[in-house]
GROMACS .gro file of C-alpha atoms in nm:
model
  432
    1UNK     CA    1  -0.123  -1.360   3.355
    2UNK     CA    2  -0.212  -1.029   3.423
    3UNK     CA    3  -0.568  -0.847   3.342
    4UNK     CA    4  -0.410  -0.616   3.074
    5UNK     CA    5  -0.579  -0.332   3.183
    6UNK     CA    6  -0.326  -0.064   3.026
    7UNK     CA    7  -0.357  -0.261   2.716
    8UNK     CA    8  -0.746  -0.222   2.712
    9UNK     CA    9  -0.685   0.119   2.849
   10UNK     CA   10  -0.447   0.235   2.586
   11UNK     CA   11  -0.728   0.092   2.344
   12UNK     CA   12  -0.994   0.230   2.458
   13UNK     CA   13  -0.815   0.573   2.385
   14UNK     CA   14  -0.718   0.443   2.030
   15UNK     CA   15  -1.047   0.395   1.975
   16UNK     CA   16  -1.114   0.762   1.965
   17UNK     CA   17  -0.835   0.849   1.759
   18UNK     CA   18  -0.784   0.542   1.476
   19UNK     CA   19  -1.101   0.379   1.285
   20UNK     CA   20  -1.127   0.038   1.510
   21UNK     CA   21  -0.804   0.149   1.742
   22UNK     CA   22  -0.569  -0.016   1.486
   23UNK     CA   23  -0.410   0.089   1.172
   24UNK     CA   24  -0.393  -0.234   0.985
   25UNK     CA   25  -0.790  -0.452   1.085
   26UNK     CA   26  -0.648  -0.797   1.189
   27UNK     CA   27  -0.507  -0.630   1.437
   28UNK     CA   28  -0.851  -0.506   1.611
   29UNK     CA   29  -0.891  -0.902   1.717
   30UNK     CA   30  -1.221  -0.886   1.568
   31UNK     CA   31  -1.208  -1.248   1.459
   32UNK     CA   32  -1.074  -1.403   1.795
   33UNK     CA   33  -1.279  -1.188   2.048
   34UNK     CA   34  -1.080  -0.985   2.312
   35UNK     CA   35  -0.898  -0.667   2.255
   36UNK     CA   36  -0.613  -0.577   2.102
   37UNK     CA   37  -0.235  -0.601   2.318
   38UNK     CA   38  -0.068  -0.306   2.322
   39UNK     CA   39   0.327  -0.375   2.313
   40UNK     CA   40   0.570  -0.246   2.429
   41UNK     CA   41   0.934  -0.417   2.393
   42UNK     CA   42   1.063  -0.741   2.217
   43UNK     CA   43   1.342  -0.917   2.303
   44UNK     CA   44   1.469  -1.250   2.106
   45UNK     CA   45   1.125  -1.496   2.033
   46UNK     CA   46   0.955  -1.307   2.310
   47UNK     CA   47   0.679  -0.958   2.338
   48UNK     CA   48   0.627  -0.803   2.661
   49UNK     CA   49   0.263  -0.613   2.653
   50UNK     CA   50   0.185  -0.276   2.837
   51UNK     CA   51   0.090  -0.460   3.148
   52UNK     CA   52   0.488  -0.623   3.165
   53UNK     CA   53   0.286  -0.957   3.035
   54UNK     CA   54   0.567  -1.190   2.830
   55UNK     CA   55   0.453  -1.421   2.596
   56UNK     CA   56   0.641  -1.626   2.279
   57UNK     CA   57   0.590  -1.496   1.986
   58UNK     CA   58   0.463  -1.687   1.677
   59UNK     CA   59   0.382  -1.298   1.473
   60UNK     CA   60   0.732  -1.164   1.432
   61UNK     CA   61   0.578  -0.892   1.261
   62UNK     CA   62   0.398  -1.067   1.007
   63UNK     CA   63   0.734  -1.241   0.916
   64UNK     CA   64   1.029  -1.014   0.859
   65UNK     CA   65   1.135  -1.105   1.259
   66UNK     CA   66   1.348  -1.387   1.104
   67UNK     CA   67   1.641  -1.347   1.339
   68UNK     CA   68   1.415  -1.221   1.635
   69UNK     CA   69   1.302  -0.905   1.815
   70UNK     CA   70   1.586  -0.684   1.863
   71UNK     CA   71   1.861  -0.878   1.697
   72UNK     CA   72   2.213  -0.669   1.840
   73UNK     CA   73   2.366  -0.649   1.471
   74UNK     CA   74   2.054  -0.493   1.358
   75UNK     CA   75   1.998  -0.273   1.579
   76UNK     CA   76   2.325  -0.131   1.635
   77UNK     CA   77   2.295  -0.085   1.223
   78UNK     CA   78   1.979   0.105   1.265
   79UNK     CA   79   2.131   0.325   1.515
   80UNK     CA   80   2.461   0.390   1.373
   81UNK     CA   81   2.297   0.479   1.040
   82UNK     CA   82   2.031   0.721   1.228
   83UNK     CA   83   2.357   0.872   1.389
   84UNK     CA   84   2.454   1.014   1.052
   85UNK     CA   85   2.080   1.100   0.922
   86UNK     CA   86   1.718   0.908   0.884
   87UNK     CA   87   1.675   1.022   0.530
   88UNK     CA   88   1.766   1.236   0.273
   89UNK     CA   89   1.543   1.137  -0.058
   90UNK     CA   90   1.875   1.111  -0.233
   91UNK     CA   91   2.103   0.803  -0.337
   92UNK     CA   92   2.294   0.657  -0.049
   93UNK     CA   93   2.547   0.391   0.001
   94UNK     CA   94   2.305   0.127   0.203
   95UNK     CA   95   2.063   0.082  -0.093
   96UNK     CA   96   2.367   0.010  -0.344
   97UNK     CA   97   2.505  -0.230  -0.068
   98UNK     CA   98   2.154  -0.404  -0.012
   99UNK     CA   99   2.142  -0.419  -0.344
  100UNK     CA  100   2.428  -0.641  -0.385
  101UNK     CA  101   2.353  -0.870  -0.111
  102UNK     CA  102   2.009  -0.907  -0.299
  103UNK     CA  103   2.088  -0.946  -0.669
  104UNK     CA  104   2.394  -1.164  -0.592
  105UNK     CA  105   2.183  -1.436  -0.353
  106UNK     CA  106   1.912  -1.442  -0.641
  107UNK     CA  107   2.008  -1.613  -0.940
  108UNK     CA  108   1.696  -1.424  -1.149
  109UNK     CA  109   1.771  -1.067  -1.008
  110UNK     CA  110   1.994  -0.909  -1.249
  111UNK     CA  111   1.851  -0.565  -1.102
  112UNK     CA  112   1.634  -0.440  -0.804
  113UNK     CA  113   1.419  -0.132  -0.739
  114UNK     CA  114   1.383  -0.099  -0.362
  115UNK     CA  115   0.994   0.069  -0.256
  116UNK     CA  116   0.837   0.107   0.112
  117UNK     CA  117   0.631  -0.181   0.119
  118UNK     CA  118   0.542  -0.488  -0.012
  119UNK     CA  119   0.181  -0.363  -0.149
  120UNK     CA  120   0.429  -0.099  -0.322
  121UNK     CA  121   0.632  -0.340  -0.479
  122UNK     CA  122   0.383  -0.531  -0.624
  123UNK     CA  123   0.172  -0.253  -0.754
  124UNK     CA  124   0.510  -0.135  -0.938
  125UNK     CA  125   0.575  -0.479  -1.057
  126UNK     CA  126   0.215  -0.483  -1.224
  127UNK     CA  127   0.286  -0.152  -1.390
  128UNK     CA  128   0.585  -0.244  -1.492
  129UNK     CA  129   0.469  -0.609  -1.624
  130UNK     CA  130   0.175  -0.371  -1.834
  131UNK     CA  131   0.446  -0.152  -1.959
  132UNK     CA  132   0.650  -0.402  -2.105
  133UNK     CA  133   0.359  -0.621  -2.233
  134UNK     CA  134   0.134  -0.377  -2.388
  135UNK     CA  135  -0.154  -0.550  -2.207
  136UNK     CA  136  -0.384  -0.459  -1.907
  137UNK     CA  137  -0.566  -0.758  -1.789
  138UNK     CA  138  -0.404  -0.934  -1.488
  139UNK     CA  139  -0.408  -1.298  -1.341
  140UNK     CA  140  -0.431  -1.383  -0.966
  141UNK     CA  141  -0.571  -1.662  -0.755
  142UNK     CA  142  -0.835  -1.688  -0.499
  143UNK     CA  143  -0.691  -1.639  -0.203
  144UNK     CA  144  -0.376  -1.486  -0.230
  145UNK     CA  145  -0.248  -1.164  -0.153
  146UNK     CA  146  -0.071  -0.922  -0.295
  147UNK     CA  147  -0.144  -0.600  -0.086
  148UNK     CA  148  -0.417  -0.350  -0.089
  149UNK     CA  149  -0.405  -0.158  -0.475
  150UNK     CA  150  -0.729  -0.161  -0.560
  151UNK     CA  151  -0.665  -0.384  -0.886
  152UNK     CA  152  -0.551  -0.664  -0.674
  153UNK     CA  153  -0.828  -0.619  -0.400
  154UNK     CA  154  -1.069  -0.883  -0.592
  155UNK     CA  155  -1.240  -1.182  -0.544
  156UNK     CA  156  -1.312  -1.452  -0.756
  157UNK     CA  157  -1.678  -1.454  -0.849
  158UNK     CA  158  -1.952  -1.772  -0.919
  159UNK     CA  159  -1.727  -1.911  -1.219
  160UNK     CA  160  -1.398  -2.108  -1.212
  161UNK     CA  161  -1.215  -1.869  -1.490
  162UNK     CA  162  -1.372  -1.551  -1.409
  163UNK     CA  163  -1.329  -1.181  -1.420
  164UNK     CA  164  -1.287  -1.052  -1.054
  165UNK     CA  165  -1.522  -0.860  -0.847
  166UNK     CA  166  -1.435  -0.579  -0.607
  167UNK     CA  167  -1.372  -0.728  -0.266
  168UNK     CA  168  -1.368  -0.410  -0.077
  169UNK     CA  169  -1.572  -0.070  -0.092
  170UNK     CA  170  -1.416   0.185  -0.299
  171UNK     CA  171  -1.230  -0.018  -0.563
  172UNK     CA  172  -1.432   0.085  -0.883
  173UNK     CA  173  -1.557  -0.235  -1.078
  174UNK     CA  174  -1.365  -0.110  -1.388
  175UNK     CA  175  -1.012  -0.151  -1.183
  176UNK     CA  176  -1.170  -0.536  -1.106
  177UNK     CA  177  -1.249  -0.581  -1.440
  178UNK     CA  178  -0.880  -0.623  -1.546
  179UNK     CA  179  -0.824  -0.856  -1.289
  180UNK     CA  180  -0.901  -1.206  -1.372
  181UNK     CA  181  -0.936  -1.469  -1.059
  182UNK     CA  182  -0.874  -1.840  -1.074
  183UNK     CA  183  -0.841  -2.102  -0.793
  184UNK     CA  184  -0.534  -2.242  -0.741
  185UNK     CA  185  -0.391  -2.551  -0.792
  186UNK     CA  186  -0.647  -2.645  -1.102
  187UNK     CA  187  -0.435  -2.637  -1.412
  188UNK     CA  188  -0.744  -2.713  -1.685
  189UNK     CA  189  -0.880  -2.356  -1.558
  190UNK     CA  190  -0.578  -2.218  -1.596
  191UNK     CA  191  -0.517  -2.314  -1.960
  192UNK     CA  192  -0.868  -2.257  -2.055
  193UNK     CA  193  -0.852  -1.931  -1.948
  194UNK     CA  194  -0.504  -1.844  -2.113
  195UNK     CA  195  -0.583  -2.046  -2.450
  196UNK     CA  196  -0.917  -1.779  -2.472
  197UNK     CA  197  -0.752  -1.457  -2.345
  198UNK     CA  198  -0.398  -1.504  -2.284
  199UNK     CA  199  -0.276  -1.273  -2.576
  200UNK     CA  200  -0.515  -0.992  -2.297
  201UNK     CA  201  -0.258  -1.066  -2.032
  202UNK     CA  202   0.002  -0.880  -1.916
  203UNK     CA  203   0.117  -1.135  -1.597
  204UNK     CA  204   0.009  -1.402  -1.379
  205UNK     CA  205   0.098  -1.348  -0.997
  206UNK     CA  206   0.083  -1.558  -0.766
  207UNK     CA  207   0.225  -1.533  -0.402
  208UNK     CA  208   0.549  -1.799  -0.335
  209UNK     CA  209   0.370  -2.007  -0.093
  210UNK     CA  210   0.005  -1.909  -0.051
  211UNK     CA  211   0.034  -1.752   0.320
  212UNK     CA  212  -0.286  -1.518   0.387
  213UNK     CA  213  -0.605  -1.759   0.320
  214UNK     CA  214  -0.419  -2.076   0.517
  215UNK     CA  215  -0.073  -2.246   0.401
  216UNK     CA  216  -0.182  -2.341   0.093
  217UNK     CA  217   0.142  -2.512  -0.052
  218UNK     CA  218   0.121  -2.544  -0.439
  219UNK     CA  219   0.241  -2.856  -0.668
  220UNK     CA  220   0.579  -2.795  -0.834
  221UNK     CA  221   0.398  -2.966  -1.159
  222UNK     CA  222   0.140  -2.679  -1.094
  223UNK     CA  223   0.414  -2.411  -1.067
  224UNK     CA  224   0.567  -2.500  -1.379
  225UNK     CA  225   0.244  -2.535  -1.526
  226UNK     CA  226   0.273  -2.167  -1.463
  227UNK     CA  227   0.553  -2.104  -1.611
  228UNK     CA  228   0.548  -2.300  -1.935
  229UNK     CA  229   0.208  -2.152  -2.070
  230UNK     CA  230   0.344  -1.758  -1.960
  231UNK     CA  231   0.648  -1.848  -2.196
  232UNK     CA  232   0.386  -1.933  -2.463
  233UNK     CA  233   0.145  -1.681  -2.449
  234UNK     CA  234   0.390  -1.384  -2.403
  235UNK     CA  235   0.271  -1.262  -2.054
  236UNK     CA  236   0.522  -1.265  -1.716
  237UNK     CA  237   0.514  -1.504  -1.456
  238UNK     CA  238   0.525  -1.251  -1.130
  239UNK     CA  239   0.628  -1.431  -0.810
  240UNK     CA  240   0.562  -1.255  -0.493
  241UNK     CA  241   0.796  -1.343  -0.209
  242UNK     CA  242   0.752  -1.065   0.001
  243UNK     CA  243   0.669  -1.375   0.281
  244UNK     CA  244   0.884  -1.619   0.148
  245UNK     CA  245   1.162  -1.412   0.000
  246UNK     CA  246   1.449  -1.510   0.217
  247UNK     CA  247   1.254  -1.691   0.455
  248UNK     CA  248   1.288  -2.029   0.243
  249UNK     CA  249   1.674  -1.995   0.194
  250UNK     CA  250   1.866  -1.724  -0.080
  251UNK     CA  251   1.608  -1.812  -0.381
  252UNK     CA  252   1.288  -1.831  -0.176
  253UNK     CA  253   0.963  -1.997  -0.309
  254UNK     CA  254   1.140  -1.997  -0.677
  255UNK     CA  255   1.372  -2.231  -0.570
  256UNK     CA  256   1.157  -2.533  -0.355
  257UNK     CA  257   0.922  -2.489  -0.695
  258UNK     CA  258   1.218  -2.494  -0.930
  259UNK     CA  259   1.070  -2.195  -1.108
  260UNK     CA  260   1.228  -1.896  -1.234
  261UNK     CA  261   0.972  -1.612  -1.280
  262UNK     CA  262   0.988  -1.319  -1.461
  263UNK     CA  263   0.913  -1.052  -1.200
  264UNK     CA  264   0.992  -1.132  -0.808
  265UNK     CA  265   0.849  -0.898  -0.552
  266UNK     CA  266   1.008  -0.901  -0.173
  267UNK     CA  267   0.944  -0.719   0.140
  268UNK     CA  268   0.960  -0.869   0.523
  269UNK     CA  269   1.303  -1.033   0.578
  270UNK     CA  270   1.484  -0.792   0.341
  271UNK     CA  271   1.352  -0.473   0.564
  272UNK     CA  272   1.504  -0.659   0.916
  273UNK     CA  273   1.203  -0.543   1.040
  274UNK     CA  274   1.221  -0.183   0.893
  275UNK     CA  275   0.941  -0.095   0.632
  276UNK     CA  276   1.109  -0.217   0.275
  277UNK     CA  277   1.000  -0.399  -0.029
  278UNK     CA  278   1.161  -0.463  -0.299
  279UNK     CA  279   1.146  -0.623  -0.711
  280UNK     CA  280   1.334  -0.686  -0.965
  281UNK     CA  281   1.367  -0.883  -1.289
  282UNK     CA  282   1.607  -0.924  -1.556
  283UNK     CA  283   1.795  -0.629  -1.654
  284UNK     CA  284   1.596  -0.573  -1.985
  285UNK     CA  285   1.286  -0.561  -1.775
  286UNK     CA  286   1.402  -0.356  -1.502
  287UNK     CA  287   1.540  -0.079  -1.769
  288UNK     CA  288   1.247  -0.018  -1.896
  289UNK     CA  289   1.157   0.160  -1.567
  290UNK     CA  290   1.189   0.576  -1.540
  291UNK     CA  291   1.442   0.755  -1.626
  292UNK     CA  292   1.562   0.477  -1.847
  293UNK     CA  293   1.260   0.365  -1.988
  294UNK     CA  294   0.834   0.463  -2.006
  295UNK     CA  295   0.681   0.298  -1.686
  296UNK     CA  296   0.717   0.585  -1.392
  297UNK     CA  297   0.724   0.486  -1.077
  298UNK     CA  298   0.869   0.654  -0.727
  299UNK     CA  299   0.897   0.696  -0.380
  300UNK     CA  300   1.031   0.962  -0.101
  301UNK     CA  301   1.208   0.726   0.115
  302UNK     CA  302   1.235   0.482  -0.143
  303UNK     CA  303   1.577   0.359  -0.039
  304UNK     CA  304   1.598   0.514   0.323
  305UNK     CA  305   1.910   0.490   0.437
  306UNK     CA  306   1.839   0.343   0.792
  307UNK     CA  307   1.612   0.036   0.625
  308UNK     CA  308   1.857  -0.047   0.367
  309UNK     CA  309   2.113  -0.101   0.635
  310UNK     CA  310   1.877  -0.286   0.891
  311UNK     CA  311   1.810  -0.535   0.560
  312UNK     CA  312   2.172  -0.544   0.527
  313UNK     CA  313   2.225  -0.628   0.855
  314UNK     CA  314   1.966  -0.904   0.848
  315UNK     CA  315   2.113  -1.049   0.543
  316UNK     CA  316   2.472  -1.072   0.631
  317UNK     CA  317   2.370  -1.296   0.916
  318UNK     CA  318   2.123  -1.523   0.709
  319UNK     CA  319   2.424  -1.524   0.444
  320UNK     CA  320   2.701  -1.599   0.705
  321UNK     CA  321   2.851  -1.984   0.726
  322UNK     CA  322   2.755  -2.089   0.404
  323UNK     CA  323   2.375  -2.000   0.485
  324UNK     CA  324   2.347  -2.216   0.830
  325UNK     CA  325   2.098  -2.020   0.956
  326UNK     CA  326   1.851  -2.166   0.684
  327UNK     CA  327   1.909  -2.511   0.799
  328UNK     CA  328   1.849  -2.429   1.190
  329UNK     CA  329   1.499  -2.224   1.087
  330UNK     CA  330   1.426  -2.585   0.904
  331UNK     CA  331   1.541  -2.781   1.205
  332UNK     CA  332   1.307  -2.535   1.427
  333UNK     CA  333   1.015  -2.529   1.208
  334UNK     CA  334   1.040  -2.881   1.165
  335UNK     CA  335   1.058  -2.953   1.552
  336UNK     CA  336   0.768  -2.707   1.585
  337UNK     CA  337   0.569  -2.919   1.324
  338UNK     CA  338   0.659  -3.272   1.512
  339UNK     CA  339   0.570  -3.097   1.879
  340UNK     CA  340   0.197  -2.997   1.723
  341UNK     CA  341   0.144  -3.296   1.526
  342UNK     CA  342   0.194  -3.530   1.792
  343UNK     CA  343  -0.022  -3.305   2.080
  344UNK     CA  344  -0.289  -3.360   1.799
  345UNK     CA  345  -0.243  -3.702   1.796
  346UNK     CA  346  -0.246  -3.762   2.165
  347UNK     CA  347  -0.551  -3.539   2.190
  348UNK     CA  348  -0.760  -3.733   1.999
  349UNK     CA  349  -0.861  -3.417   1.743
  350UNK     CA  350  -0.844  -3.472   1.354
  351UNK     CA  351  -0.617  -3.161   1.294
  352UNK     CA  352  -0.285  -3.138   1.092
  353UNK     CA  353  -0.019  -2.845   1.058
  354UNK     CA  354   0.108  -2.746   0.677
  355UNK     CA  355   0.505  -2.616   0.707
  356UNK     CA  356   0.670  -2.516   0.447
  357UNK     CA  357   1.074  -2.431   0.610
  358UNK     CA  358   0.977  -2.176   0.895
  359UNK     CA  359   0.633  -2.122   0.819
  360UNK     CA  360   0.308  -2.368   0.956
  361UNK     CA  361  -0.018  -2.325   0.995
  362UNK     CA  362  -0.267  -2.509   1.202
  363UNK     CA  363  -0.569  -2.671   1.007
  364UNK     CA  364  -0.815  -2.720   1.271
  365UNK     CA  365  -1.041  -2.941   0.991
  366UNK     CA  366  -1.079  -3.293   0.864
  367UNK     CA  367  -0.832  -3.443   0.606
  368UNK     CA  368  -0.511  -3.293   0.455
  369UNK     CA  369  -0.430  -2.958   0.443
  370UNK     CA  370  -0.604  -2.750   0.162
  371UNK     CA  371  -0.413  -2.619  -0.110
  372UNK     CA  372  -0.696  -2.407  -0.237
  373UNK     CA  373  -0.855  -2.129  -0.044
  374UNK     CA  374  -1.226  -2.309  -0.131
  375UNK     CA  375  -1.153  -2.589   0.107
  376UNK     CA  376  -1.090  -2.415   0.377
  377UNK     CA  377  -1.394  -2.483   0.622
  378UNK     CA  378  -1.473  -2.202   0.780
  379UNK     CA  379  -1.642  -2.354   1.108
  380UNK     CA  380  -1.272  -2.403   1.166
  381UNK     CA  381  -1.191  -2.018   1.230
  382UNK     CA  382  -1.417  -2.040   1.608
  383UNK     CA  383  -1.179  -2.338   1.712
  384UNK     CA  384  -0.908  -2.115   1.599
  385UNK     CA  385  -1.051  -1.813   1.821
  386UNK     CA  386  -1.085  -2.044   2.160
  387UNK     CA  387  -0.705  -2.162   2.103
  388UNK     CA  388  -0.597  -1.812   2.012
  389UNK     CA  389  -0.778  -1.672   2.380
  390UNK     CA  390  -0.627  -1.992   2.551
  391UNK     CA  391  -0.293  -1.954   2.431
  392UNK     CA  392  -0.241  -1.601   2.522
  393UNK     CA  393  -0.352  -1.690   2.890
  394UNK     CA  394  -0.071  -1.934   2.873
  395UNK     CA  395   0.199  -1.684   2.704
  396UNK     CA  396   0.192  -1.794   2.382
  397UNK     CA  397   0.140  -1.529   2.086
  398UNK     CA  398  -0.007  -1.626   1.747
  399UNK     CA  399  -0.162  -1.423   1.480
  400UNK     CA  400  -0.504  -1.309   1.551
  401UNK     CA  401  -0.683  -1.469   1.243
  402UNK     CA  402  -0.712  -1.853   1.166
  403UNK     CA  403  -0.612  -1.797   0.835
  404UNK     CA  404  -0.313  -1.633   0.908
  405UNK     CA  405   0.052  -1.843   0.937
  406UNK     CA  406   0.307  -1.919   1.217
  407UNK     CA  407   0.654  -1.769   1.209
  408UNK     CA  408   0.933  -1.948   1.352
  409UNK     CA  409   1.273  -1.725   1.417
  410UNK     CA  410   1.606  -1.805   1.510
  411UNK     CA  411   1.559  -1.664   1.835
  412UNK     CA  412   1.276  -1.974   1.904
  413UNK     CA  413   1.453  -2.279   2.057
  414UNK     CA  414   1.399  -2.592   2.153
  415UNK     CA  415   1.302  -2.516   2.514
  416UNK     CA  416   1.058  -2.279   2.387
  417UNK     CA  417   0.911  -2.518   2.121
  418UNK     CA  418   0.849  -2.774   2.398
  419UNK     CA  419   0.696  -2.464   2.646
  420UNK     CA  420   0.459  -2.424   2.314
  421UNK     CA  421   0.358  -2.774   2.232
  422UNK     CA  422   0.313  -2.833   2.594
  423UNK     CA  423   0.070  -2.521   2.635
  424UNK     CA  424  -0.120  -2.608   2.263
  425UNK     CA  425  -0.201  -2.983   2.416
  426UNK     CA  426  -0.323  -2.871   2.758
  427UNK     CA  427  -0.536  -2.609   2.566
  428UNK     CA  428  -0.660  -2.853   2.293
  429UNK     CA  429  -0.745  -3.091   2.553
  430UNK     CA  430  -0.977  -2.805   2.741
  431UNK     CA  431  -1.173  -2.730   2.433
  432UNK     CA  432  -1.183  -3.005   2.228
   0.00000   0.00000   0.00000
């Protein structure tokens, strides 16, 4: 493996020119040690850094890579639209196309807005949920997340059906005190809370599959829990799928629960690695957005032409052969899962991986995988770093933070999966 000096080059000049060199933190490798990689291409399930370094990635862009880097049909949809203009702030024929593919694959999408991000999406969702209700207090969990609005950038504090505190500098404790927090996966909290100040809220949300504190995969009976007391209390049940949206077949996280929420928020897979998010609702929700109805909400490039047909793209393909591809990304997660599980084993180490479809995460800890973000021990996160160092050596990519997931595309086979099993157990067995 090369030394990487253009990457710590081209980082030491970001450095002068970006807070930390990056524009998003996880990326600054803070919590692994190093330096950040600078990229430069992607082809199929592999990055090649500045230095002409290859490794297999596990990233895919946080997710939306679901049919690889560079797919052919997607790009030659992002350049062909491009050809005839990158934006024009206007309607266009992509987003009413996208639009289709979306609403007609989701049996709870009667109508879609599309935004720029998923952070967007959900902000507008929230709005839109207080609009409709006539309420302002919202209900999230500890240790999911739903972007970076300040209302939804809040921890839970000492009690277990608590107001939230700010969790970052600059988020005004009035904004945190609509937000209330709650663990996950503890339904008595839950209908405490709601029986004492449900008629106060406007929605619960709650990401699809937990995906940014760990894997934390929820109980269907805790999921409908959800559900069942929203219905009674008058508030919306808001699902956010921008991870799982499309990544866990058509109907995403609402379907493995069985669950169909009010609100769905999406981003990732439907941009085909363009900046999109999306949400949508039921058509009397949805109209109740500007011009039609009160609850304002816009955006620019809303709709961009050239995203809206890379989405497009990606969806046709995920769509095609009565939705094959969804079985394969199955078949490779679950190959991925068996590969890691049995290393593990052989190794000697008490670790497990949590997989839901094409998504796993390694718990480097004692015991089954956590399903709340409270049991997550965080002695585990230095193991993580020394495998994370290791790996790279070895050409394999993963996110770099323990608590983030594993992505699996349809570009990853089974030659590769074996190349990264066989690299995890020869690096388990240096540091364990």
């Amino acid at each position: 493996m090369s030394e990487r000096a253009r990457s710590r080059e081209l980082y030491r000049r970001a450095c002068e020119l970006m807070p930390a060199g990056v524009n998003s933190p996880v990326r600054a490798f803070r919590s692994v040690g190093g330096s950040p990689i600078f990229y430069d291409r992607g082809a199929g399930c592999h990055v090649f850094d500045a230095d002409g370094n290859r490794y297999v990635d596990y990233v895919c862009s946080w997710g939306p890579l679901i049919l690889g880097h560079a797919h052919p049909a997607v790009v030659e949809a992002v350049c062909s639209t491009a050809a005839s203009g990158l934006s024009f702030g206007a309607p266009c024929r992509q987003e009413v196309e996208l639009a289709e593919l979306v609403t007609s694959a989701v049996p709870h999408l009667e109508m879609v807005r599309f935004v720029s991000s998923g952070t967007e999406a959900v902000m507008s969702a929230i709005r839109l949920a207080r609009g409709a209700t006539g309420r302002d207090v919202v209900l999230k969990f500890d240790g999911c997340y739903h972007g970076h609005a300040d209302h939804l950038l809040v921890s839970a504090g000492s009690g277990l059906a608590t107001f939230g505190t700010p969790s970052s500098a600059g988020v005004p404790e009035s904004f945190a005190r609509h937000t209330a927090v709650l663990p996950l996966d503890d339904e008595e909290a839950f209908l405490t809370l709601m029986a004492e100040r449900g008629h106060e809220i406007a929605a619960v949300i709650i990401e699809g599959v937990p995906a940014n504190a760990g894997l934390l995969i929820q109980r269907r009976d805790f999921m409908r829990v959800l559900r069942d007391e929203c219905t009674r209390r008058g508030c919306l049940l808001i699902l956010d799928e921008v991870i799982t949206g499309f990544r866990l077949g058509p109907n995403g996280a609402a379907g493995l629960y069985g669950v169909t929420p009010d609100l769905a928020t999406y981003g990732k897979v439907i941009g085909g690695g363009m900046p999109v998010g999306a949400y949508g609702g039921s058509r009397a929700l949805m109209e109740q957005l500007a011009p039609l109805g009160p609850v304002y909400q816009a955006g620019t490039l809303s709709g961009n032409p050239v995203a809206m047909a890379a989405g497009a793209a990606a969806l046709k393909l995920l769509f095609a052969d009565g939705g094959a591809a969804f079985s394969e990304l199955e078949r490779l997660g679950a190959g991925l899962d068996k590969g890691l599980t049995a290393a593990m084993q052989r190794c000697g180490v008490p670790w497990s991986v949590a997989r839901v479809g094409s998504i796993l995460w390694l718990v480097l800890q004692d015991g089954k995988p956590p399903c709340r973000y409270d049991a997550i021990q965080p002695q585990s996160a230095d193991v993580y770093a020394r495998l994370h160092g290791a790996l790279l050596e070895r050409g394999v990519s993963l996110a770099p933070s323990a608590y983030e997931v594993m992505f699996v595309s349809l570009a990853h086979d089974d030659t590769v999966i074996d190349e990264t099993v066989a690299a995890f157990e020869a690096v388990v067995r240096e540091i364990a």
